[in-house]
Short mmCIF file of C-alpha atoms in Angstrom, two decimals:
data_model
loop_
_atom_site.label_atom_id
_atom_site.label_comp_id
_atom_site.label_asym_id
_atom_site.label_seq_id
_atom_site.Cartn_x
_atom_site.Cartn_y
_atom_site.Cartn_z
CA UNK A 1 237.37 151.53 36.54
CA UNK A 2 238.31 154.96 37.88
CA UNK A 3 239.74 155.47 41.34
CA UNK A 4 236.43 157.05 42.28
CA UNK A 5 234.58 153.82 41.35
CA UNK A 6 237.20 151.77 43.15
CA UNK A 7 236.85 153.77 46.36
CA UNK A 8 233.06 153.57 46.42
CA UNK A 9 230.66 150.73 47.01
CA UNK A 10 228.99 149.25 43.96
CA UNK A 11 226.01 146.99 43.35
CA UNK A 12 228.44 144.10 43.20
CA UNK A 13 229.62 144.92 46.71
CA UNK A 14 226.03 144.77 47.93
CA UNK A 15 225.79 141.25 46.51
CA UNK A 16 229.05 140.40 48.26
CA UNK A 17 227.62 141.60 51.56
CA UNK A 18 224.64 139.32 51.04
CA UNK A 19 226.88 136.38 50.16
CA UNK A 20 229.12 137.06 53.18
CA UNK A 21 226.06 137.28 55.45
CA UNK A 22 225.03 133.90 54.02
CA UNK A 23 228.47 132.48 54.88
CA UNK A 24 228.23 133.86 58.43
CA UNK A 25 224.77 132.39 58.84
CA UNK A 26 225.75 129.04 57.30
CA UNK A 27 228.76 128.57 59.59
CA UNK A 28 226.81 129.75 62.62
CA UNK A 29 223.70 127.64 62.03
CA UNK A 30 225.60 124.42 61.21
CA UNK A 31 227.92 124.91 64.19
CA UNK A 32 225.07 125.70 66.56
CA UNK A 33 223.14 122.67 65.40
CA UNK A 34 226.07 120.29 65.92
CA UNK A 35 227.16 122.08 69.11
CA UNK A 36 223.65 121.99 70.58
CA UNK A 37 223.18 118.26 69.99
CA UNK A 38 226.61 117.48 71.42
CA UNK A 39 226.10 119.94 74.28
CA UNK A 40 222.72 118.50 75.25
CA UNK A 41 224.23 115.00 75.30
CA UNK A 42 227.18 116.17 77.42
CA UNK A 43 224.86 118.13 79.73
CA UNK A 44 222.67 115.09 80.35
CA UNK A 45 225.74 112.93 81.08
CA UNK A 46 226.89 115.65 83.52
CA UNK A 47 223.66 115.05 85.47
CA UNK A 48 224.45 111.38 86.06
CA UNK A 49 224.30 110.31 89.70
CA UNK A 50 227.49 108.34 89.13
CA UNK A 51 230.25 110.82 89.98
CA UNK A 52 232.80 109.26 87.63
CA UNK A 53 230.36 109.35 84.71
CA UNK A 54 229.22 112.90 85.47
CA UNK A 55 232.86 114.06 85.56
CA UNK A 56 233.67 112.64 82.12
CA UNK A 57 232.26 115.53 80.04
CA UNK A 58 234.42 117.96 82.04
CA UNK A 59 237.41 116.66 80.10
CA UNK A 60 235.95 118.39 77.06
CA UNK A 61 233.97 121.17 78.71
CA UNK A 62 236.56 122.75 80.98
CA UNK A 63 239.39 123.35 78.42
CA UNK A 64 236.88 124.68 75.90
CA UNK A 65 235.22 127.06 78.36
CA UNK A 66 238.50 128.33 79.70
CA UNK A 67 240.32 129.22 76.52
CA UNK A 68 239.52 131.76 73.81
CA UNK A 69 237.61 130.56 70.77
CA UNK A 70 240.26 132.09 68.52
CA UNK A 71 242.93 129.88 70.13
CA UNK A 72 240.75 126.80 69.63
CA UNK A 73 240.22 127.81 66.01
CA UNK A 74 243.96 128.23 65.37
CA UNK A 75 244.73 125.00 67.20
CA UNK A 76 242.38 123.09 64.91
CA UNK A 77 243.28 124.89 61.68
CA UNK A 78 247.02 125.50 62.10
CA UNK A 79 247.98 123.16 64.94
CA UNK A 80 246.29 119.89 64.02
CA UNK A 81 248.19 119.38 60.75
CA UNK A 82 251.47 119.69 62.69
CA UNK A 83 250.75 116.76 64.98
CA UNK A 84 248.57 114.56 62.81
CA UNK A 85 247.63 113.88 59.25
CA UNK A 86 244.39 115.80 59.74
CA UNK A 87 244.43 118.92 57.64
CA UNK A 88 241.06 120.61 57.59
CA UNK A 89 239.87 123.19 55.10
CA UNK A 90 238.84 126.53 56.59
CA UNK A 91 235.10 125.77 56.58
CA UNK A 92 235.24 122.40 58.38
CA UNK A 93 237.85 123.79 60.78
CA UNK A 94 235.65 126.79 61.58
CA UNK A 95 232.55 124.64 62.02
CA UNK A 96 234.42 122.16 64.22
CA UNK A 97 235.86 124.89 66.44
CA UNK A 98 232.57 126.75 66.91
CA UNK A 99 230.64 123.49 67.36
CA UNK A 100 232.94 122.29 70.13
CA UNK A 101 232.92 125.67 71.82
CA UNK A 102 229.12 125.84 71.62
CA UNK A 103 228.85 122.27 72.94
CA UNK A 104 230.91 123.16 76.02
CA UNK A 105 228.75 126.14 76.93
CA UNK A 106 225.52 124.36 75.99
CA UNK A 107 226.47 121.42 78.23
CA UNK A 108 226.81 123.80 81.17
CA UNK A 109 223.45 125.41 80.40
CA UNK A 110 221.74 122.03 80.10
CA UNK A 111 223.31 120.82 83.36
CA UNK A 112 222.28 124.03 85.15
CA UNK A 113 218.74 123.89 83.76
CA UNK A 114 218.22 120.29 84.84
CA UNK A 115 219.73 121.01 88.26
CA UNK A 116 217.45 124.05 88.61
CA UNK A 117 214.34 121.84 88.58
CA UNK A 118 213.59 121.30 92.28
CA UNK A 119 214.14 117.85 93.80
CA UNK A 120 210.45 117.86 94.75
CA UNK A 121 209.53 117.54 91.06
CA UNK A 122 211.59 114.34 90.83
CA UNK A 123 209.92 113.01 93.96
CA UNK A 124 206.44 113.93 92.76
CA UNK A 125 207.05 112.06 89.50
CA UNK A 126 208.50 109.02 91.27
CA UNK A 127 205.73 109.01 93.88
CA UNK A 128 203.15 108.80 91.09
CA UNK A 129 204.81 105.60 89.89
CA UNK A 130 207.02 106.94 87.13
CA UNK A 131 210.45 105.40 86.70
CA UNK A 132 213.48 107.70 86.85
CA UNK A 133 213.63 107.74 83.04
CA UNK A 134 209.92 108.47 82.72
CA UNK A 135 210.12 111.21 85.36
CA UNK A 136 213.04 112.73 83.50
CA UNK A 137 211.26 112.64 80.13
CA UNK A 138 207.77 113.71 81.19
CA UNK A 139 208.52 116.00 84.12
CA UNK A 140 212.12 117.18 84.44
CA UNK A 141 213.26 117.55 80.83
CA UNK A 142 210.19 119.55 79.86
CA UNK A 143 210.71 122.03 82.69
CA UNK A 144 214.47 122.15 82.11
CA UNK A 145 213.86 122.80 78.41
CA UNK A 146 211.75 125.83 79.24
CA UNK A 147 214.47 127.13 81.54
CA UNK A 148 217.10 126.40 78.90
CA UNK A 149 215.58 128.07 75.83
CA UNK A 150 216.14 131.76 76.68
CA UNK A 151 219.69 131.04 77.85
CA UNK A 152 220.43 128.97 74.76
CA UNK A 153 219.26 131.81 72.51
CA UNK A 154 221.59 134.20 74.33
CA UNK A 155 224.41 131.71 73.71
CA UNK A 156 223.45 131.51 70.04
CA UNK A 157 223.61 135.30 69.71
CA UNK A 158 227.04 135.29 71.31
CA UNK A 159 228.25 132.52 69.01
CA UNK A 160 226.89 134.33 65.94
CA UNK A 161 229.07 137.26 66.88
CA UNK A 162 232.06 135.04 67.70
CA UNK A 163 231.76 133.49 64.25
CA UNK A 164 233.45 136.67 62.99
CA UNK A 165 236.71 135.06 64.15
CA UNK A 166 236.60 132.71 61.16
CA UNK A 167 237.80 135.71 59.12
CA UNK A 168 241.21 135.03 60.70
CA UNK A 169 241.55 131.76 58.79
CA UNK A 170 240.55 133.34 55.50
CA UNK A 171 236.84 132.60 55.28
CA UNK A 172 235.02 135.36 53.43
CA UNK A 173 232.38 136.04 56.05
CA UNK A 174 230.95 139.44 56.93
CA UNK A 175 233.97 140.54 58.95
CA UNK A 176 236.50 139.40 56.33
CA UNK A 177 234.54 141.14 53.58
CA UNK A 178 234.46 144.26 55.75
CA UNK A 179 238.26 144.13 56.11
CA UNK A 180 238.71 143.77 52.38
CA UNK A 181 236.28 146.52 51.48
CA UNK A 182 237.69 148.85 54.14
CA UNK A 183 241.16 148.40 52.65
CA UNK A 184 239.85 148.99 49.15
CA UNK A 185 237.63 151.97 49.83
CA UNK A 186 239.62 153.48 52.70
CA UNK A 187 236.28 154.15 54.40
CA UNK A 188 236.45 151.88 57.43
CA UNK A 189 233.77 153.76 59.38
CA UNK A 190 231.21 153.32 56.66
CA UNK A 191 232.17 149.71 55.82
CA UNK A 192 232.38 148.47 59.40
CA UNK A 193 229.21 150.46 60.07
CA UNK A 194 227.46 148.36 57.43
CA UNK A 195 228.97 145.15 58.84
CA UNK A 196 227.86 146.24 62.33
CA UNK A 197 224.35 146.88 61.04
CA UNK A 198 224.09 143.47 59.33
CA UNK A 199 225.25 141.68 62.50
CA UNK A 200 222.70 143.74 64.43
CA UNK A 201 219.91 142.83 62.00
CA UNK A 202 220.81 139.13 62.31
CA UNK A 203 221.09 139.21 66.12
CA UNK A 204 218.35 141.54 67.30
CA UNK A 205 215.37 139.32 66.41
CA UNK A 206 217.04 136.55 68.40
CA UNK A 207 217.49 138.92 71.36
CA UNK A 208 213.81 139.85 71.20
CA UNK A 209 212.86 136.19 70.92
CA UNK A 210 214.97 135.40 74.00
CA UNK A 211 213.26 138.18 75.98
CA UNK A 212 209.78 137.11 74.85
CA UNK A 213 210.39 133.44 75.55
CA UNK A 214 211.85 134.23 78.95
CA UNK A 215 208.59 135.96 79.86
CA UNK A 216 206.38 133.33 78.22
CA UNK A 217 208.13 130.21 79.45
CA UNK A 218 209.11 131.31 82.95
CA UNK A 219 207.31 129.88 85.96
CA UNK A 220 207.72 129.97 89.70
CA UNK A 221 207.95 126.79 91.67
CA UNK B 1 199.52 88.36 97.56
CA UNK B 2 199.86 90.65 94.56
CA UNK B 3 197.14 92.93 93.40
CA UNK B 4 196.49 93.11 89.70
CA UNK B 5 196.44 96.79 88.69
CA UNK B 6 194.09 97.68 85.90
CA UNK B 7 193.03 100.84 84.18
CA UNK B 8 189.66 100.46 85.84
CA UNK B 9 187.26 102.61 83.85
CA UNK B 10 184.60 102.52 86.53
CA UNK B 11 186.57 104.92 88.68
CA UNK B 12 183.75 105.51 91.11
CA UNK B 13 184.32 101.94 92.22
CA UNK B 14 187.93 102.84 93.01
CA UNK B 15 186.76 104.74 96.02
CA UNK B 16 185.39 101.42 97.21
CA UNK B 17 188.49 99.58 96.04
CA UNK B 18 190.51 101.87 98.27
CA UNK B 19 188.35 101.13 101.30
CA UNK B 20 189.62 97.72 102.12
CA UNK B 21 188.47 95.04 99.74
CA UNK B 22 192.06 94.11 99.08
CA UNK B 23 194.64 92.77 101.48
CA UNK B 24 192.29 91.76 104.28
CA UNK B 25 194.14 88.55 104.99
CA UNK B 26 197.43 90.35 105.46
CA UNK B 27 198.55 93.82 106.42
CA UNK B 28 198.81 96.05 103.41
CA UNK B 29 201.94 97.71 104.74
CA UNK B 30 204.31 95.85 107.05
CA UNK B 31 207.18 97.81 108.54
CA UNK B 32 209.62 95.31 109.98
CA UNK B 33 212.49 96.33 112.28
CA UNK B 34 213.25 99.38 110.18
CA UNK B 35 216.22 101.52 111.07
CA UNK B 36 217.01 104.64 109.12
CA UNK B 37 219.79 107.12 109.76
CA UNK B 38 220.92 110.33 108.15
CA UNK B 39 224.63 110.53 108.90
CA UNK B 40 224.94 110.13 112.65
CA UNK B 41 221.29 110.92 113.29
CA UNK B 42 219.10 107.84 113.63
CA UNK B 43 215.51 108.83 112.85
CA UNK B 44 213.89 105.38 112.93
CA UNK B 45 215.05 102.74 115.40
CA UNK B 46 213.99 99.13 114.87
CA UNK B 47 210.56 100.43 113.97
CA UNK B 48 207.73 97.94 113.61
CA UNK B 49 204.18 98.65 112.56
CA UNK B 50 201.48 97.27 110.30
CA UNK B 51 198.84 99.17 108.40
CA UNK B 52 195.74 97.54 107.05
CA UNK B 53 193.80 99.01 104.22
CA UNK B 54 191.21 100.63 106.37
CA UNK B 55 190.34 104.04 107.72
CA UNK B 56 192.59 106.92 108.58
CA UNK B 57 195.76 106.42 110.56
CA UNK B 58 197.39 109.57 111.90
CA UNK B 59 201.07 109.69 112.79
CA UNK B 60 201.69 112.20 115.55
CA UNK B 61 204.77 113.31 117.35
CA UNK B 62 207.27 116.13 117.73
CA UNK B 63 209.26 117.31 114.72
CA UNK B 64 212.24 115.16 113.79
CA UNK B 65 210.85 111.93 115.20
CA UNK B 66 210.81 110.10 111.89
CA UNK B 67 207.16 110.41 110.86
CA UNK B 68 207.83 111.84 107.41
CA UNK B 69 210.83 109.56 106.99
CA UNK B 70 208.58 106.58 107.67
CA UNK B 71 206.18 107.67 104.90
CA UNK B 72 209.08 108.31 102.52
CA UNK B 73 210.54 104.87 103.30
CA UNK B 74 207.16 103.23 102.63
CA UNK B 75 207.01 105.03 99.28
CA UNK B 76 210.61 104.09 98.47
CA UNK B 77 211.77 107.70 98.33
CA UNK B 78 214.24 106.87 101.11
CA UNK B 79 216.08 103.59 101.42
CA UNK B 80 215.93 101.71 104.71
CA UNK B 81 219.27 100.96 106.38
CA UNK B 82 218.08 97.86 108.24
CA UNK B 83 214.86 95.87 108.30
CA UNK B 84 212.33 95.87 105.50
CA UNK B 85 208.98 97.30 104.46
CA UNK B 86 206.50 95.16 102.57
CA UNK B 87 203.65 96.77 100.66
CA UNK B 88 201.13 94.13 99.62
CA UNK B 89 203.91 91.60 100.06
CA UNK B 90 206.45 93.50 97.93
CA UNK B 91 209.69 94.63 99.50
CA UNK B 92 210.69 98.27 99.06
CA UNK B 93 214.28 97.03 98.92
CA UNK B 94 213.67 95.50 95.49
CA UNK B 95 213.95 98.24 92.89
CA UNK B 96 211.64 96.38 90.52
CA UNK B 97 208.84 96.61 93.13
CA UNK B 98 208.97 100.37 93.52
CA UNK B 99 206.63 101.19 90.64
CA UNK B 100 203.86 98.95 91.99
CA UNK B 101 204.46 100.09 95.55
CA UNK B 102 204.18 103.71 94.50
CA UNK B 103 201.05 103.00 92.52
CA UNK B 104 199.59 101.30 95.62
CA UNK B 105 200.59 104.15 97.92
CA UNK B 106 199.80 107.55 96.46
CA UNK B 107 201.72 110.31 98.18
CA UNK B 108 201.03 114.00 98.74
CA UNK B 109 203.82 116.17 100.09
CA UNK B 110 204.10 119.03 102.55
CA UNK B 111 205.25 121.39 99.83
CA UNK B 112 202.89 121.33 96.89
CA UNK B 113 204.52 119.84 93.85
CA UNK B 114 202.21 120.27 90.94
CA UNK B 115 204.04 120.14 87.63
CA UNK B 116 204.31 123.82 86.69
CA UNK B 117 204.63 123.20 82.96
CA UNK B 118 201.20 121.54 82.87
CA UNK B 119 197.74 122.87 83.64
CA UNK B 120 195.51 121.24 86.25
CA UNK B 121 193.88 118.81 83.82
CA UNK B 122 197.25 117.79 82.38
CA UNK B 123 198.65 117.37 85.90
CA UNK B 124 195.85 114.93 86.64
CA UNK B 125 195.81 113.00 83.36
CA UNK B 126 199.48 112.79 82.42
CA UNK B 127 200.41 109.88 84.68
CA UNK B 128 197.30 107.71 84.12
CA UNK B 129 197.74 108.12 80.36
CA UNK B 130 201.49 107.49 80.34
CA UNK B 131 201.71 104.83 83.05
CA UNK B 132 198.35 103.11 83.17
CA UNK B 133 197.81 103.51 79.40
CA UNK B 134 194.41 104.99 80.10
CA UNK B 135 192.54 106.50 77.18
CA UNK B 136 192.97 110.28 77.26
CA UNK B 137 189.23 111.02 77.05
CA UNK B 138 188.53 108.58 79.90
CA UNK B 139 191.36 110.08 81.93
CA UNK B 140 189.86 113.54 81.48
CA UNK B 141 186.45 112.26 82.49
CA UNK B 142 187.97 110.70 85.57
CA UNK B 143 189.89 113.92 86.30
CA UNK B 144 186.65 115.91 86.22
CA UNK B 145 185.17 113.39 88.68
CA UNK B 146 188.04 113.92 91.13
CA UNK B 147 188.14 117.66 90.55
CA UNK B 148 184.48 117.73 91.58
CA UNK B 149 185.38 115.69 94.66
CA UNK B 150 187.92 118.33 95.69
CA UNK B 151 185.58 121.17 94.65
CA UNK B 152 187.78 122.50 91.86
CA UNK B 153 186.12 121.42 88.64
CA UNK B 154 186.18 125.04 87.43
CA UNK B 155 189.98 125.12 87.63
CA UNK B 156 190.67 122.39 85.07
CA UNK B 157 192.51 124.72 82.71
CA UNK B 158 194.32 126.73 85.38
CA UNK B 159 198.08 126.77 85.78
CA UNK B 160 199.60 126.12 89.19
CA UNK B 161 200.47 129.77 89.76
CA UNK B 162 196.81 130.69 89.30
CA UNK B 163 195.87 128.53 92.29
CA UNK B 164 196.09 129.23 96.02
CA UNK B 165 198.22 126.95 98.19
CA UNK B 166 195.11 125.16 99.45
CA UNK B 167 193.81 124.65 95.93
CA UNK B 168 197.17 123.29 94.84
CA UNK B 169 197.10 120.75 97.67
CA UNK B 170 193.58 119.72 96.75
CA UNK B 171 194.71 119.22 93.15
CA UNK B 172 197.68 117.19 94.44
CA UNK B 173 195.25 114.95 96.37
CA UNK B 174 193.10 114.53 93.24
CA UNK B 175 196.24 113.74 91.21
CA UNK B 176 197.25 111.04 93.67
CA UNK B 177 193.72 109.55 93.60
CA UNK B 178 193.85 109.44 89.78
CA UNK B 179 196.39 106.59 90.02
CA UNK B 180 193.94 104.28 91.86
CA UNK B 181 196.08 103.98 95.00
CA UNK B 182 195.16 101.49 97.69
CA UNK B 183 196.17 104.07 100.30
CA UNK B 184 197.12 107.72 100.44
CA UNK B 185 200.27 108.79 102.26
CA UNK B 186 199.87 112.42 103.34
CA UNK B 187 202.98 114.13 104.63
CA UNK B 188 202.03 117.25 106.62
CA UNK B 189 200.09 118.52 103.67
CA UNK B 190 198.57 121.46 105.54
CA UNK B 191 201.64 122.65 107.40
CA UNK B 192 202.60 125.21 104.77
CA UNK B 193 199.08 126.62 104.49
CA UNK B 194 197.31 129.44 106.30
CA UNK B 195 194.34 128.50 108.54
CA UNK B 196 191.72 129.18 105.86
CA UNK B 197 193.46 127.03 103.28
CA UNK B 198 194.14 124.38 105.91
CA UNK B 199 190.44 124.08 106.66
CA UNK B 200 189.70 123.78 102.90
CA UNK B 201 192.09 120.85 102.61
CA UNK B 202 191.02 119.18 105.84
CA UNK B 203 187.40 119.33 104.75
CA UNK B 204 188.33 117.44 101.59
CA UNK B 205 190.27 114.87 103.63
CA UNK B 206 187.37 114.43 106.03
CA UNK B 207 185.02 113.88 103.09
CA UNK B 208 187.39 111.30 101.62
CA UNK B 209 187.75 109.65 105.02
CA UNK B 210 183.97 109.54 105.36
CA UNK B 211 183.84 107.76 102.01
CA UNK B 212 186.27 105.23 103.42
CA UNK B 213 189.47 106.23 101.60
CA UNK B 214 192.43 104.65 103.36
CA UNK B 215 194.91 107.30 104.51
CA UNK B 216 198.13 107.41 106.44
CA UNK B 217 198.70 111.00 107.53
CA UNK B 218 201.46 112.87 109.23
CA UNK B 219 199.80 115.96 110.65
CA UNK B 220 199.71 118.35 113.54
CA UNK B 221 196.03 119.08 112.97
CA UNK B 222 194.53 117.67 116.14
CA UNK B 223 190.96 118.45 115.15
CA UNK B 224 191.41 116.38 112.01
CA UNK B 225 192.97 113.59 114.08
CA UNK B 226 190.02 113.69 116.49
CA UNK B 227 187.33 113.74 113.81
CA UNK B 228 188.74 111.58 111.05
CA UNK B 229 191.35 109.23 112.52
CA UNK B 230 190.47 105.66 113.37
CA UNK B 231 193.96 105.00 114.68
CA UNK B 232 196.70 107.20 116.09
CA UNK B 233 200.37 106.31 116.26
CA UNK B 234 202.49 108.55 118.43
CA UNK B 235 206.17 108.55 117.60
CA UNK B 236 209.04 109.95 119.59
CA UNK B 237 212.76 109.77 118.81
CA UNK B 238 212.28 107.21 116.06
CA UNK B 239 210.25 104.81 118.19
CA UNK B 240 206.58 104.16 118.76
CA UNK B 241 205.14 105.55 122.00
CA UNK B 242 201.52 104.64 121.37
CA UNK B 243 199.40 102.84 118.81
CA UNK B 244 195.77 103.28 119.80
CA UNK B 245 192.38 104.40 118.59
CA UNK B 246 191.75 108.15 118.38
CA UNK B 247 189.27 107.90 121.20
CA UNK B 248 191.74 106.17 123.50
CA UNK B 249 194.51 108.59 122.50
CA UNK B 250 192.62 111.71 123.45
CA UNK B 251 191.09 110.25 126.59
CA UNK B 252 193.02 107.58 128.49
CA UNK B 253 196.43 107.63 126.82
CA UNK B 254 196.99 111.37 127.23
CA UNK B 255 196.32 110.98 130.93
CA UNK B 256 198.59 107.99 131.37
CA UNK B 257 201.49 108.90 129.12
CA UNK B 258 203.44 111.90 130.35
CA UNK B 259 205.29 112.37 127.06
CA UNK B 260 202.07 112.45 125.07
CA UNK B 261 200.41 114.77 127.57
CA UNK B 262 203.38 117.12 127.31
CA UNK B 263 203.23 117.05 123.52
CA UNK B 264 199.50 117.75 123.43
CA UNK B 265 199.83 120.55 125.96
CA UNK B 266 202.71 122.02 123.96
CA UNK B 267 200.65 122.25 120.78
CA UNK B 268 197.73 123.66 122.73
CA UNK B 269 195.44 120.66 122.55
#
């Protein structure tokens, strides 16, 4: 291989970009799935009328919302083995960190969406004879879900972009591949331009979806 | 006495069911020595009243005298501090009774609260299907019947934001009637509407009253009170000032009771 070949992108590099995009998507989708389920559960608990119960999720939510994701990632990947016998591989560590971070933000969105449904909707459901649980399921949750969706998609876009931090613990995602190729080719503008474009291609349909859903699902009380 | 609730398919008979076949031997709603406070403000003071399942009872009085609170206490949306309210013999203090009490006393609020994620038909059928286990096709048939009653059968597929305020209130009345209530509790349902919409809603209420639907209304619509009410309760500062027929209220009582005369003069009646 001549220096010229080494400094240019090859067909193999294109495959690597695809593979790295797959890694980025895999980590993001698995983390968002776990984070969303956990976040929805925490958000619902936050809505409890019992103040002690509703405060419980804050133990998890507040530290995670008020510290950088990269710190949480390092704490799990580098820090945990120092204080316990838990030594996670990069993938599980990355998925755990992004899942927890997503859960914290999702819990806040869920709590806000449920709180945004006017009290009158609760009363209307109860006055028709529904129990609190039935009112929640058939009236409140369905409205809250419609309020939640566009915000959740915006969170997902943000977390997709934050997933680039997993490059810092050695996972060969899009960003890490970009670093490697930029060092090899000495063409950082072109390489990071490609990485930028792939992130854009992955994110922009979600942004459009969020905008469309916001219009479609919105309603005035 | 407990009333067996059924998913009565012959819903036209419900109009008759609501007119007083049930609970003749005892008051349908018994308010016994009820006191209710919000913080330091006492809105109901040792309040006593009984409502039978007949005709239209109008609750009148200045704002803040506990009329809406009384309706909300009857429906279990507010807890009573002292005393008790029995609806068909069931205490509102017992949580397990609330479902049946709320099914017995349909409520329509001042601010329209249709479910915005559902269209009109779904607003009407959701609760009968989910709670009364009514067949969906039958529920829709029944919904059409009540939509015709409130003159909105053409709006079955409309969303709440495609309806005027008056139309929304009429749908809310139809939705309450869908649950086969023994009485309707109406909490100032025209106060947020303009005069045209108010007359639309009052016309519907007058029609329902003429058919014998039992209603307990908080309103400031004196014309409605004059035409439709069989009984008027005047409340002031959480207590009852008068409990008379509409005829007596607008003739003798207003002459004899200075407070009532002042109130009626104030609202231009």
